[in-house]
């Protein structure tokens, strides 16, 4: 009787090996998918934090440029660099940027600059959301940081109204 049981169990070892390989494949595939998801989430978080940081820095540099100059000089610099963008169809609305030494300059072709960015880089600048006529007492500014996440465009932005608070 015991001899018959041993003869009927000949293929069991092969079936167990195939089942174990199947389980190992499912576990390995799940771990790889989890790792890829974690890396993508990490990059998204990093770029969001950098975009927010660059937007804040750009806003502070713009405030410093306003405070360093007279209000008239500040507004005239914005006008001369054509920082106004009222075109709502522009994909990249950024017109100007401020350097760390407070110099405001225009970005010649922001769409080309944005299109040439590497996947882990952020483009930051600003534009005025209202037209400047004469020397207004308030200037509306939108600071924008843009980056790509795969094939999606992502944005972090800050809006502020700049005023002649020092009456200079």
Coordinates of C-alpha atoms in Angstrom, one line a residue:
X1 CA 0.0 0.0 0.0
X2 CA 2.8 2.4 0.9
X3 CA 4.6 1.6 -2.3
X4 CA 1.5 2.6 -4.4
X5 CA 1.4 6.1 -2.7
X6 CA 5.1 6.7 -3.6
X7 CA 4.4 5.8 -7.2
X8 CA 1.4 8.2 -7.5
X9 CA 3.4 11.3 -6.1
X10 CA 6.1 11.3 -8.9
X11 CA 5.1 14.7 -10.5
X12 CA 4.5 16.6 -7.2
X13 CA 8.0 18.1 -7.0
X14 CA 7.7 19.6 -10.5
X15 CA 4.3 21.2 -9.8
X16 CA 5.6 22.7 -6.5
X17 CA 8.6 24.2 -8.3
X18 CA 6.4 25.8 -11.0
X19 CA 4.0 27.2 -8.3
X20 CA 6.9 28.6 -6.3
X21 CA 8.3 30.3 -9.5
X22 CA 4.9 31.8 -10.1
X23 CA 4.7 33.2 -6.6
X24 CA 8.2 34.5 -6.8
X25 CA 7.5 36.3 -10.1
X26 CA 4.4 38.0 -8.7
X27 CA 6.3 39.1 -5.6
X28 CA 9.2 40.4 -7.6
X29 CA 6.9 42.3 -10.1
X30 CA 5.1 43.9 -7.2
X31 CA 8.3 45.0 -5.5
X32 CA 9.6 46.5 -8.8
X33 CA 6.3 48.4 -9.4
X34 CA 6.4 49.7 -5.8
X35 CA 9.9 50.9 -6.3
X36 CA 9.1 52.7 -9.5
X37 CA 6.1 54.4 -7.9
X38 CA 8.2 55.5 -4.9
X39 CA 10.9 57.0 -7.2
X40 CA 8.3 58.9 -9.2
X41 CA 6.5 60.2 -6.1
X42 CA 9.9 61.3 -4.7
X43 CA 10.7 63.2 -7.9
X44 CA 7.3 64.9 -7.9
X45 CA 7.7 66.0 -4.3
X46 CA 11.2 67.3 -4.9
X47 CA 10.1 69.3 -7.9
X48 CA 7.0 70.7 -6.1
X49 CA 9.2 71.8 -3.2
X50 CA 11.8 73.4 -5.5
X51 CA 9.1 75.1 -7.6
X52 CA 7.6 76.6 -4.4
X53 CA 11.0 77.6 -3.1
X54 CA 12.0 79.3 -6.4
X55 CA 8.6 81.1 -6.6
X56 CA 9.2 82.5 -3.0
X57 CA 12.7 83.5 -3.8
X58 CA 11.7 85.3 -7.0
X59 CA 9.0 87.2 -5.1
X60 CA 11.4 88.2 -2.4
X61 CA 14.0 89.3 -5.0
X62 CA 11.3 91.4 -6.7
X63 CA 10.3 93.0 -3.4
X64 CA 14.0 93.8 -2.8
X65 CA 14.3 95.4 -6.3
X66 CA 11.2 97.5 -5.5
X67 CA 12.6 98.6 -2.1
X68 CA 16.1 99.3 -3.5
X69 CA 14.8 101.7 -6.1
X70 CA 12.3 104.5 -6.2
X71 CA 8.8 103.5 -7.2
X72 CA 9.1 105.3 -10.5
X73 CA 12.3 103.6 -11.4
X74 CA 10.9 100.2 -10.4
X75 CA 7.8 100.7 -12.6
X76 CA 9.8 102.0 -15.5
X77 CA 12.1 99.0 -15.3
X78 CA 9.1 96.7 -15.5
X79 CA 7.7 98.7 -18.5
X80 CA 11.0 98.8 -20.3
X81 CA 11.5 95.0 -20.0
X82 CA 7.9 94.4 -21.3
X83 CA 7.0 92.3 -18.2
X84 CA 3.3 92.6 -18.9
X85 CA 1.5 89.6 -20.3
X86 CA -2.2 89.9 -20.8
X87 CA -2.4 87.1 -23.4
X88 CA -4.4 84.3 -21.7
X89 CA -3.5 81.8 -24.5
X90 CA 0.2 81.8 -23.9
X91 CA 1.4 78.4 -22.6
X92 CA 4.4 80.0 -20.9
X93 CA 3.3 83.4 -19.6
X94 CA 6.6 84.3 -17.9
X95 CA 8.1 87.4 -19.3
X96 CA 10.8 88.5 -16.8
X97 CA 13.1 87.4 -14.1
X98 CA 15.0 89.0 -11.2
X99 CA 18.6 88.1 -10.5
X100 CA 20.0 87.8 -7.0
X101 CA 21.6 91.2 -7.3
X102 CA 18.1 92.8 -8.0
X103 CA 18.5 93.2 -11.8
X104 CA 15.2 92.8 -13.6
X105 CA 15.5 91.4 -17.1
X106 CA 13.2 90.0 -19.8
X107 CA 13.3 86.4 -21.0
X108 CA 13.6 86.6 -24.7
X109 CA 11.6 83.5 -25.7
X110 CA 10.2 81.8 -22.6
X111 CA 8.4 79.0 -24.5
X112 CA 11.7 77.9 -26.1
X113 CA 13.5 78.1 -22.8
X114 CA 10.8 76.0 -21.1
X115 CA 10.7 73.4 -24.0
X116 CA 14.5 73.0 -23.7
X117 CA 14.4 72.3 -19.9
X118 CA 15.7 69.0 -18.6
X119 CA 13.1 66.8 -16.8
X120 CA 14.3 67.7 -13.3
X121 CA 14.7 71.5 -13.9
X122 CA 12.4 74.3 -13.0
X123 CA 11.8 77.6 -14.9
X124 CA 10.9 80.5 -12.7
X125 CA 10.0 84.1 -13.5
X126 CA 7.2 86.6 -13.3
X127 CA 4.8 88.7 -15.3
X128 CA 2.4 91.5 -14.6
X129 CA -1.3 90.7 -14.8
X130 CA -2.4 94.3 -15.5
X131 CA -1.1 96.8 -18.0
X132 CA 1.1 99.7 -16.8
X133 CA -0.2 103.1 -17.8
X134 CA 1.7 106.1 -16.5
X135 CA 3.0 105.3 -13.0
X136 CA 0.3 103.4 -11.1
X137 CA 0.2 103.1 -7.3
X138 CA -0.3 99.3 -7.5
X139 CA 1.2 96.7 -9.7
X140 CA -0.2 93.1 -9.8
X141 CA 2.5 90.5 -10.2
X142 CA 2.3 86.7 -10.7
X143 CA 5.5 84.7 -10.0
X144 CA 5.4 81.3 -11.7
X145 CA 7.6 78.2 -11.5
X146 CA 7.1 75.6 -14.2
X147 CA 8.4 72.1 -14.7
X148 CA 7.6 68.9 -16.5
X149 CA 6.4 65.7 -14.8
X150 CA 6.6 63.1 -17.5
X151 CA 4.4 64.6 -20.3
X152 CA 2.4 66.9 -17.9
X153 CA 3.2 70.5 -17.2
X154 CA 3.2 71.5 -13.6
X155 CA 3.0 75.0 -12.1
X156 CA 3.6 76.7 -8.7
X157 CA 2.6 80.3 -8.5
X158 CA 2.4 83.3 -6.1
X159 CA 0.4 86.4 -6.7
X160 CA 1.1 89.8 -5.0
X161 CA 0.2 93.4 -5.3
X162 CA 3.2 95.7 -5.2
X163 CA 2.5 99.2 -4.0
X164 CA 4.4 102.4 -3.4
X165 CA 4.5 101.8 0.3
X166 CA 7.5 104.0 0.9
X167 CA 6.1 106.9 -1.0
X168 CA 9.3 107.5 -2.8

